[in-house]
Short mmCIF file of C-alpha atoms and ligand atoms in Angstrom, two decimals:
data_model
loop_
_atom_site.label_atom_id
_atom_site.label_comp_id
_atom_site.label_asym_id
_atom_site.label_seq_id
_atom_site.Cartn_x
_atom_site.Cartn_y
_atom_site.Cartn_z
CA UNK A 190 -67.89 92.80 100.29
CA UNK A 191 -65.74 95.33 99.37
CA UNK A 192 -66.13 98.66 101.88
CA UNK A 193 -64.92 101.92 102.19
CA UNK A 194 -66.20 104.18 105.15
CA UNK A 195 -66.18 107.82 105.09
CA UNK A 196 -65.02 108.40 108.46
CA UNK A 197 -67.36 112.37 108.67
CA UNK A 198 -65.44 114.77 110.32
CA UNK A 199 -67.69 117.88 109.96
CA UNK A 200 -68.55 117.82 113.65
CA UNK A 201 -65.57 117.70 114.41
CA UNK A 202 -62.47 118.82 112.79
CA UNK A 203 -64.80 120.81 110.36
CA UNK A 204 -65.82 122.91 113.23
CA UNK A 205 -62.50 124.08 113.63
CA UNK A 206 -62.55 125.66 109.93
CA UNK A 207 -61.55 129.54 109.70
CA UNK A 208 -64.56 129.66 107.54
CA UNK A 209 -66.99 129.40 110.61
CA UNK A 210 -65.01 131.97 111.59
CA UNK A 211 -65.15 133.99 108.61
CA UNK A 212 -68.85 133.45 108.15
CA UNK A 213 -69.38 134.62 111.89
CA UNK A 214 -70.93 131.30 112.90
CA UNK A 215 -67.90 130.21 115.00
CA UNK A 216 -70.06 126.97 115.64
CA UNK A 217 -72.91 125.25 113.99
CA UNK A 218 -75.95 124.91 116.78
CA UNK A 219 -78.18 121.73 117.40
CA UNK A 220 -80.60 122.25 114.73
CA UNK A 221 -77.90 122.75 111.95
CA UNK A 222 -76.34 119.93 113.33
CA UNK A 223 -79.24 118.02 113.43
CA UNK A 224 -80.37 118.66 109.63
CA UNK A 225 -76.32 118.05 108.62
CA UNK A 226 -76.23 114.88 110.36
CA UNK A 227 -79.88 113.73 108.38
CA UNK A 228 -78.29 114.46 105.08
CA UNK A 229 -75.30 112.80 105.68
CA UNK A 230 -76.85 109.34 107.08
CA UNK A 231 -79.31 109.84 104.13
CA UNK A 232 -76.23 109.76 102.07
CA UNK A 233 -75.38 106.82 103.81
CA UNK A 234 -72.64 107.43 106.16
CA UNK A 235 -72.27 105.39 109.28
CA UNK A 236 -69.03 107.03 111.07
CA UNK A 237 -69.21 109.96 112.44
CA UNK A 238 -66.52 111.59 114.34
CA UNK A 239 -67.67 113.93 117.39
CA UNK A 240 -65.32 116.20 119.78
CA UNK A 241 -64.45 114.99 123.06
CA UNK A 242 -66.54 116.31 125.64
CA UNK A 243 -63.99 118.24 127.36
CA UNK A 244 -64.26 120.58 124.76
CA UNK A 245 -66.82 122.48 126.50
CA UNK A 246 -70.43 122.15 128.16
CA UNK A 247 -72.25 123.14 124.61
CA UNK A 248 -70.31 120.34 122.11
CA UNK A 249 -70.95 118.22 125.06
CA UNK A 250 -74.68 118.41 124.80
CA UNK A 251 -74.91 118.68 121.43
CA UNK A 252 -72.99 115.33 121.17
CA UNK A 253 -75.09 113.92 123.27
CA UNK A 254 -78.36 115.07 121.71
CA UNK A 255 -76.69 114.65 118.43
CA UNK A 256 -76.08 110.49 119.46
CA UNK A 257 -80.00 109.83 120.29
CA UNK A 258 -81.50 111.78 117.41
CA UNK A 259 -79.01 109.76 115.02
CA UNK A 260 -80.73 106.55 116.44
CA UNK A 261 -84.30 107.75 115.63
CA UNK A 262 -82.54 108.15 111.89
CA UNK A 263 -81.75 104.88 110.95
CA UNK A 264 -81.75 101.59 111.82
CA UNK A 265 -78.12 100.65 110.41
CA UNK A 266 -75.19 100.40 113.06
CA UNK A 267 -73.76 103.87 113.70
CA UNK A 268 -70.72 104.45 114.83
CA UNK A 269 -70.27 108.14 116.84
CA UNK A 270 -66.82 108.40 117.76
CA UNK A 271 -65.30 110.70 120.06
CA UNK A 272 -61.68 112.09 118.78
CA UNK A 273 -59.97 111.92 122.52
CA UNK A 274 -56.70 112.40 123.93
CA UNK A 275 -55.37 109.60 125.12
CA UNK A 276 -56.23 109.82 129.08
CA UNK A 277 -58.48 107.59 131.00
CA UNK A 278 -60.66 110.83 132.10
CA UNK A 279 -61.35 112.42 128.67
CA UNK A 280 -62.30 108.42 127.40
CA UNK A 281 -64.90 107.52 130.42
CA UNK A 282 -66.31 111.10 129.61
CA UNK A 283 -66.64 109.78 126.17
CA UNK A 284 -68.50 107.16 127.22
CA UNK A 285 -70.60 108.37 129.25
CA UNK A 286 -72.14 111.07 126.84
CA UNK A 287 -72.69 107.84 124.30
CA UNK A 288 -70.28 107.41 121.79
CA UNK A 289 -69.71 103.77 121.32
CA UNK A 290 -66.14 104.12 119.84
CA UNK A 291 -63.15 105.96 120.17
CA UNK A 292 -60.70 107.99 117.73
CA UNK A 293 -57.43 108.52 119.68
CA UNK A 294 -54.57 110.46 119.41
CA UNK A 295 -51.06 111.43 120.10
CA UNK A 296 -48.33 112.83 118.42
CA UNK A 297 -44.62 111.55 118.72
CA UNK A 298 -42.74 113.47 116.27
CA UNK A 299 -40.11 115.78 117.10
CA UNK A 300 -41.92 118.61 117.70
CA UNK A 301 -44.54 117.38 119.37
CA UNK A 302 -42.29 115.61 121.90
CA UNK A 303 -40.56 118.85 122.71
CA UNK A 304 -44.38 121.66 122.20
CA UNK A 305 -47.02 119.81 122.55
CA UNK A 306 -47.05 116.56 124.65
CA UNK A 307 -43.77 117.24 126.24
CA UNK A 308 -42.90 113.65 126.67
CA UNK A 309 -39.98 111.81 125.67
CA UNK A 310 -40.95 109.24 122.72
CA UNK A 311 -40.73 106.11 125.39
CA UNK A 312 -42.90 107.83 127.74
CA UNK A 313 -45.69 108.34 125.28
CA UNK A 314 -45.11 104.57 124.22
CA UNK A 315 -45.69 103.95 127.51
CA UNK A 316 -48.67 105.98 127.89
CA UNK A 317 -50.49 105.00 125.06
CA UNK A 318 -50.39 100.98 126.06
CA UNK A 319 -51.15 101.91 129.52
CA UNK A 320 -54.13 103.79 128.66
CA UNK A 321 -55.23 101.78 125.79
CA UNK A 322 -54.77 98.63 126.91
CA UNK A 323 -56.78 99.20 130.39
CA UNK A 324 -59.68 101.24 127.83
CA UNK A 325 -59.86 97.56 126.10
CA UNK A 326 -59.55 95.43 129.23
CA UNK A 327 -62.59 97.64 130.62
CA UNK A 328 -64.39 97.29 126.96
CA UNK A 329 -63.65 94.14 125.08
CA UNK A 330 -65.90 95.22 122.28
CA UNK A 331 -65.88 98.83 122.03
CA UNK A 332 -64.40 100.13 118.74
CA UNK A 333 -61.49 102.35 119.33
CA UNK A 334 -58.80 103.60 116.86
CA UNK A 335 -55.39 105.10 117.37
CA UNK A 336 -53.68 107.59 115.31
CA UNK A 337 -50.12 109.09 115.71
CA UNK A 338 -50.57 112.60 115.23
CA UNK A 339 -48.42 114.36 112.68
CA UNK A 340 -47.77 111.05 111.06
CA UNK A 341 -46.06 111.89 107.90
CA UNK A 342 -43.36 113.99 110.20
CA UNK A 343 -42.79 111.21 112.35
CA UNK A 344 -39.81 108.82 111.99
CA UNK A 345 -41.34 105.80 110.65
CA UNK A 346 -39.32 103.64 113.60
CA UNK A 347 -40.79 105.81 116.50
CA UNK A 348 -44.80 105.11 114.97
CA UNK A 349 -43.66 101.28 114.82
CA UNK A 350 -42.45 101.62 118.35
CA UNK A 351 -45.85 103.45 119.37
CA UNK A 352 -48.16 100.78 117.15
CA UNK A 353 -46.38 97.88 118.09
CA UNK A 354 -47.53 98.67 121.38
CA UNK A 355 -50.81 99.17 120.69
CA UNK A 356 -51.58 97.31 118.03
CA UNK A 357 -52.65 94.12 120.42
CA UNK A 358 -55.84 96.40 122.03
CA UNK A 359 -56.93 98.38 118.66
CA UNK A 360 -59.38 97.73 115.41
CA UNK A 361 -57.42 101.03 113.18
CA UNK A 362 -54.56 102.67 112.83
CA UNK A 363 -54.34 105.44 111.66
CA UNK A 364 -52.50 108.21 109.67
CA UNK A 365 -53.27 112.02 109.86
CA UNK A 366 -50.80 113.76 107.74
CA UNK A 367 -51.58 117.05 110.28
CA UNK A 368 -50.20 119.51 108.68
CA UNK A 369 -50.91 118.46 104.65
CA UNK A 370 -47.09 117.93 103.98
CA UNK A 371 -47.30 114.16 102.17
CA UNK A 372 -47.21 113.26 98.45
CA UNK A 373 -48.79 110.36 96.84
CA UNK A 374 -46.15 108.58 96.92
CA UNK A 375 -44.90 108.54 100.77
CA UNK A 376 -48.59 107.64 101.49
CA UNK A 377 -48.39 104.55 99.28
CA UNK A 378 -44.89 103.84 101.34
CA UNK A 379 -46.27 104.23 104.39
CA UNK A 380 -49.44 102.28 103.60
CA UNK A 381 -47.63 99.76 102.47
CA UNK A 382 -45.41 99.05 105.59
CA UNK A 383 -48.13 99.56 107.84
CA UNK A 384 -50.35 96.81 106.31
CA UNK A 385 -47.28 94.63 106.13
CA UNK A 386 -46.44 95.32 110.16
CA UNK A 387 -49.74 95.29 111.13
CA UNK A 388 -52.04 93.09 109.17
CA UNK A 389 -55.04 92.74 111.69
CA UNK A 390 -56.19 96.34 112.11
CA UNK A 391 -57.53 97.93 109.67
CA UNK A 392 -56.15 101.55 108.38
CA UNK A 393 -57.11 105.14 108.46
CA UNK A 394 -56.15 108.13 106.64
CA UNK A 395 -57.08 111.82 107.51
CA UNK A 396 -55.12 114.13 105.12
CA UNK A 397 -55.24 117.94 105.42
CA UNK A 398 -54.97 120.01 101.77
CA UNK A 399 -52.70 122.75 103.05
CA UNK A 400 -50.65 121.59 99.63
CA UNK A 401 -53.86 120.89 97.81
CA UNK A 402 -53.09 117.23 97.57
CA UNK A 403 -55.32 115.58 100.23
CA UNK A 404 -57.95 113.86 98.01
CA UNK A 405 -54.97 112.78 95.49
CA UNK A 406 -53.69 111.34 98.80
CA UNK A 407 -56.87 109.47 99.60
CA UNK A 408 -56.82 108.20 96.01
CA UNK A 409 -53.48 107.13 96.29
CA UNK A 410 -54.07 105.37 100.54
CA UNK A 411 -57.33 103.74 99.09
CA UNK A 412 -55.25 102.40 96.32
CA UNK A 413 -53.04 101.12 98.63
CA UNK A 414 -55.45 99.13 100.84
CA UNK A 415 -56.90 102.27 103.18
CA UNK A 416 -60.63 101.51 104.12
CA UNK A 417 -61.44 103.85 106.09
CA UNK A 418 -60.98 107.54 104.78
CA UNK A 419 -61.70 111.00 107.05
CA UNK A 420 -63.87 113.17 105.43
CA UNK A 421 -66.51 115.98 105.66
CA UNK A 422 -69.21 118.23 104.23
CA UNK A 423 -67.32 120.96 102.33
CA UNK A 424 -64.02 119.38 103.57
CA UNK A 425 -64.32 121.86 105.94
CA UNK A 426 -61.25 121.46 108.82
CA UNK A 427 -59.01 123.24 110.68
CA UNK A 428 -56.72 125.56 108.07
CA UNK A 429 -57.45 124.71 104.18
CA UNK A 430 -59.41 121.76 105.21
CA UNK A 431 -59.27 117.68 104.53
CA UNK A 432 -61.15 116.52 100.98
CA UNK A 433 -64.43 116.76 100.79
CA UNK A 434 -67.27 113.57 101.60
CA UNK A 435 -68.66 114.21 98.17
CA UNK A 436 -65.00 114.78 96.55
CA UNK A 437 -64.15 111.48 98.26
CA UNK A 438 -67.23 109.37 96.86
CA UNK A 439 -66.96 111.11 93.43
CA UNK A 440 -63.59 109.81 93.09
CA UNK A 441 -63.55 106.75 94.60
CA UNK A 442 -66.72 105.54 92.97
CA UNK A 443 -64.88 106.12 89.66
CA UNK A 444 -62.52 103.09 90.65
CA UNK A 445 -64.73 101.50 92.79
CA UNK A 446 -68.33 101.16 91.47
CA UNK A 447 -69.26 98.49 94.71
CA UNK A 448 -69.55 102.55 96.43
CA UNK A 449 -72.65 103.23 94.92
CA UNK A 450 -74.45 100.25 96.53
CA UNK A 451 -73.01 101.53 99.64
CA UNK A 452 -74.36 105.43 99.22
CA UNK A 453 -76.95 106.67 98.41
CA UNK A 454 -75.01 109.23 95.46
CA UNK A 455 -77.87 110.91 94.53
CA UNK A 456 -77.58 113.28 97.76
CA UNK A 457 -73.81 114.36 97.26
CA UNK A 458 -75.25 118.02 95.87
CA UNK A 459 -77.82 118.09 98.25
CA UNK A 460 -75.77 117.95 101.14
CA UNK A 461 -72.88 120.30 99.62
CA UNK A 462 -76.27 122.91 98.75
CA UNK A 463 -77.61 122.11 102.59
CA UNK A 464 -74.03 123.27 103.79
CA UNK A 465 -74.42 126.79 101.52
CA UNK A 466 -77.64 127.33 102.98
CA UNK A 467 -76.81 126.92 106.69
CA UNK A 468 -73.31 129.24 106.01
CA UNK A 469 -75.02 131.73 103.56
CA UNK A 470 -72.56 131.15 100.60
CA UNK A 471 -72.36 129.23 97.83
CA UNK A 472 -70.93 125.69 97.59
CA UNK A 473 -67.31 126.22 96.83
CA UNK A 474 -66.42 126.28 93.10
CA UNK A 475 -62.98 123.75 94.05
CA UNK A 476 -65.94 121.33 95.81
CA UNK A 477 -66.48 118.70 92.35
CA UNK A 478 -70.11 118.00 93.02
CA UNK A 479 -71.06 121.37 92.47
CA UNK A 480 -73.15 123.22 89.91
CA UNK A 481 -69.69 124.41 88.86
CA UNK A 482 -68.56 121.87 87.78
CA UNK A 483 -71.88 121.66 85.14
CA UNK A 484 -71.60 125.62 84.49
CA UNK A 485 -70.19 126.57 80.63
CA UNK A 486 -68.96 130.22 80.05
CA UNK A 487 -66.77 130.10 76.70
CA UNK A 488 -68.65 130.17 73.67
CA UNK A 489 -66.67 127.26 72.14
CA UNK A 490 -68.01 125.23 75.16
CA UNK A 491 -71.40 126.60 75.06
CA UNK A 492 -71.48 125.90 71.52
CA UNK A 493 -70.64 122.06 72.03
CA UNK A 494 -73.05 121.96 75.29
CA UNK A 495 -75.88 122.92 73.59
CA UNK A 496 -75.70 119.69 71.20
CA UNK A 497 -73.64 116.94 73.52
CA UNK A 498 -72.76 118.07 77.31
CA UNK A 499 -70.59 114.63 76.92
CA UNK A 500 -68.42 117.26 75.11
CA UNK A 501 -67.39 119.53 77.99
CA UNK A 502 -68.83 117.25 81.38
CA UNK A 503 -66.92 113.87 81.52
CA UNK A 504 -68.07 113.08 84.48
CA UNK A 505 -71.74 111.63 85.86
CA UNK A 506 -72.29 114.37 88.54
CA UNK A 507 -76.20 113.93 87.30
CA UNK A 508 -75.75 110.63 89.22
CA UNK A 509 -74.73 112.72 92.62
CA UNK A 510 -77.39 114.87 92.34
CA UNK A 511 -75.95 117.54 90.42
CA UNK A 512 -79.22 117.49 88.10
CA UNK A 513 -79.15 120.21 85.45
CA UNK A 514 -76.30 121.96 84.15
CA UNK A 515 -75.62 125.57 83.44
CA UNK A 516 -74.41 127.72 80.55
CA UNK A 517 -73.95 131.05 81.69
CA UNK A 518 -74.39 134.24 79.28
CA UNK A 519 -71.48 136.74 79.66
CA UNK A 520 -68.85 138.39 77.91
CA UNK A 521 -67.70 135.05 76.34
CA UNK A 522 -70.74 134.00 75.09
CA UNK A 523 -70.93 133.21 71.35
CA UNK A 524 -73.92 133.57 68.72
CA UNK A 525 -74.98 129.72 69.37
CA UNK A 526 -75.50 130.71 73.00
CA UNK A 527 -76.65 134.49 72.61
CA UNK A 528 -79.13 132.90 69.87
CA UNK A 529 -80.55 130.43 71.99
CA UNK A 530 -81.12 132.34 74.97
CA UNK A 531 -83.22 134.91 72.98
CA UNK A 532 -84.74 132.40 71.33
CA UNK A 533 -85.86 129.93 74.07
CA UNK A 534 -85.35 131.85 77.37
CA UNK A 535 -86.66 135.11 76.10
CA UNK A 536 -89.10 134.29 73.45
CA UNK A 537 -87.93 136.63 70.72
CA UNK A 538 -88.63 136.32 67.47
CA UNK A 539 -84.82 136.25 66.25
CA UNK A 540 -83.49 134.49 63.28
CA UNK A 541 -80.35 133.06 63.08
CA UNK A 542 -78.46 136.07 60.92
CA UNK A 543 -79.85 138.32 63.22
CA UNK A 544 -78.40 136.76 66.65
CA UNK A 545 -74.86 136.74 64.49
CA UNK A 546 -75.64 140.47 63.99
CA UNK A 547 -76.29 141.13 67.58
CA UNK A 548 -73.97 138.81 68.70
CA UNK A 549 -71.42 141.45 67.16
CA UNK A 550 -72.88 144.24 68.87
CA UNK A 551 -73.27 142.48 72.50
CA UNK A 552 -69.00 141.97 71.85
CA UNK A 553 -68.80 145.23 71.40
CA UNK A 554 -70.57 146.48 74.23
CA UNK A 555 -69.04 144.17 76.81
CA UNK A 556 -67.28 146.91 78.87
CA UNK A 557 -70.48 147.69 80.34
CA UNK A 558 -70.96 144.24 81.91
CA UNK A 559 -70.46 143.88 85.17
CA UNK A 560 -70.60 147.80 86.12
CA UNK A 561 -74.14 147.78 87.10
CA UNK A 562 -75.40 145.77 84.50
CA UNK A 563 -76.06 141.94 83.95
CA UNK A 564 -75.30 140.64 80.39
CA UNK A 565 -79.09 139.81 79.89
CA UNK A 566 -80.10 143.04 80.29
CA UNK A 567 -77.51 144.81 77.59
CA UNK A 568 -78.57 141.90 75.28
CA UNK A 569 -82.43 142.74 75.74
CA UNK A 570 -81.52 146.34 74.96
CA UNK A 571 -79.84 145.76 71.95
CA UNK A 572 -82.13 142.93 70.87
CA UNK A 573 -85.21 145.78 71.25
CA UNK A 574 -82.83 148.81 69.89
CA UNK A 575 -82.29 146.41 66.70
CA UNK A 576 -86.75 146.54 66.74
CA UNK A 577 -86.43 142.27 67.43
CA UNK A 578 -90.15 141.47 68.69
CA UNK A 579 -91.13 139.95 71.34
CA UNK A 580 -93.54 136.55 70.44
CA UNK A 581 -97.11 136.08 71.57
C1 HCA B 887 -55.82 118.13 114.54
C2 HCA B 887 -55.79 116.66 114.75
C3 HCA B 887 -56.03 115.87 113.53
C4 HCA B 887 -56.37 114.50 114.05
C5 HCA B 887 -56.43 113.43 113.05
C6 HCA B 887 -56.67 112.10 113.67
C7 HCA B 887 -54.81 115.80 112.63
O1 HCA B 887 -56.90 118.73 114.53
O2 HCA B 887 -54.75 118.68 114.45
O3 HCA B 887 -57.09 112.03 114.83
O4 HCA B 887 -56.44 111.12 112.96
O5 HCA B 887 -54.89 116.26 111.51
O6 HCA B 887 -53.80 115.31 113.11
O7 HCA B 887 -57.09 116.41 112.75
#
């Protein structure tokens, strides 16, 4: 059957967002963890992408803890990967804390070669067989991908010179555009000549939104033949992030219905509203399963809402959990809404002349929203200036 797998990232690259930072969290702890990693295998996700344990002594335990709790979960296969360098220490530490797979990495473009690894392009070729091919001699069946960092800045010759070397000992490939700098288009190219080169391993994609284009880019890999698609709660990652799990699902579910046998939809919004609660804020108004994305402040659209939501909300977001929507009452607000809200929410006994009357009035007074008061309030006053009673 056909299957896509949300590769979830929070763990890892999403603890290296600025917003952790922002929020004064810096990390999540075990428990939030714990009740992240429950709504995401209640969602349905198998892959889960942890740091290497040379991180540090706390992500080390919490990987570990993190490994055995997700067993007492479920019992589908899991796979908890550990995103290593590629070095036979940091992959038998790996190991030894649980993981049963490996993501690894290394970058070969220019500027790594001469900043980061400091290794001439045949030496990391080198390196990377050497390592990988003695990590599968030692482990015929563990899974373990390979990803050349900075991908989309790399000479497409010098990642065929680094896959054709490893391509014999790996089950993915993949392709992190690092620093969010591909289109649509140079994904489907690149796609397309690494299914072509390499037609046994399966691919990966991890795209970062520094341009805002990373889920148009995972629309675009999947397209292209991409199965396996890096993701996490919020899209939370290092700088401006990678898309979103829910983002992805929404999306791809739209071309692919087989994904909602696969997930379990419904608990998108839950797990984008479980996020909010753990950082204190609200679930980002980009993030599309949100509330947002159900919330109506013009009065045109309020208008339309209140008879057909098809109107304004094309999309099934009630189907990812997103289960009411919202019309807000503010400055924009028409009579339909303003007459409605009095009516219904407020149990006045207003007519429909008389909410066209006020409706005038509440324009008119608008100014004073938002300085201390809340656009319910100045309509109540009005509504009770204007002698409108109150029913029952
Ligand atoms: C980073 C690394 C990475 C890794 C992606 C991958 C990237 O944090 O810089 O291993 O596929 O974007 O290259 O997130």
């Amino acid at each position: 059957p056909y299957r896509i797998e949300i590769i979830d990232t929070t763990f890892r690259d999403g603890q290296q967002s600025p917003l952790l930072f922002d929020t004064g969290k810096y990390r999540f702890s075990l428990e939030e963890k714990k009740l992240l990693l429950a709504g995401l295998i209640e969602l349905g996700v198998t892959h889960f992408e942890f740091f290497s344990p040379v991180v540090g002594k706390a992500e080390e335990q919490d990987v570990r803890e993190l490994i055995a709790y997700a067993q007492t979960l479920t019992s589908r296969e899991l796979h908890c990967l550990a995103h290593c360098r590629c070095n036979l220490e940091d992959i038998q530490r790996a190991l030894e804390v649980g993981c049963n797979g490996l993501n690894l990495y290394l970058g070969v473009s220019p500027l790594a070669q001469q900043h980061n690894a400091q290794k001439s392009l045949e030496e990391s070729v080198a390196l990377a067989r050497e390592v990988i091919r003695a990590t599968r001699q030692a482990h015929p069946d563990l899974y373990i991908r390979f990803s050349a960092e900075d991908a989309f800045r790399t000479p497409l010759e010098d990642i065929f010179s680094l896959y054709d070397a490893v391509y014999p000992y790996v089950n993915t490939l993949g392709m992190p555009d690092t620093v969010g700098i591909a289109e649509p288009e140079d994904v489907v190219a690149v796609v397309t000549q690494l299914q072509a080169r390499y037609p046994d391993a399966r691919l990966e994609c991890h795209f970062h939104n520094d341009r805002g284009l990373a889920l148009a880019n995972v629309n675009a890999a999947v397209r292209a033949g991409v199965r396996y698609v890096d993701a996490s709660i919020w899209g939370l990652a290092e700088r401006s992030g990678i898309p979103s799990v829910t983002g992805v699902l929404f999306n791809l579910s739209k071309r692919y219905p087989e994904i909602a046998a696969q997930y379990n939809l419904s608990q998108c919004y839950p797990l984008n509203v479980l996020m909010a609660s753990i950082l204190g804020t609200l679930v980002p108004y980009t993030e599309p399963v949100s509330l947002t994305n159900r919330t109506h402040t013009a009065g045109v659209h309020q208008k339309a809402v209140l008879s057909e939501k098809r109107v304004y909300e094309a999309h099934s977001l009630h189907d990812f959990g997103v289960d009411k929507n919202q019309l807000l009452l503010g400055p924009l607000s028409g009579w339909n809404l303003i007459y409605y809200y009095l009516k219904e929410v407020e149990n006045l006994a207003i007519d429909k002349d008389q909410a066209k009357r006020l409706t005038q009035e509440f324009k008119a007074h608008t100014h004073q929203i938002g300085r201390g008061k809340r656009p319910e309030e100045l309509l109540l006053e009005l509504a009770a200036a204007q002698g409108i009673p109150r029913l029952s």
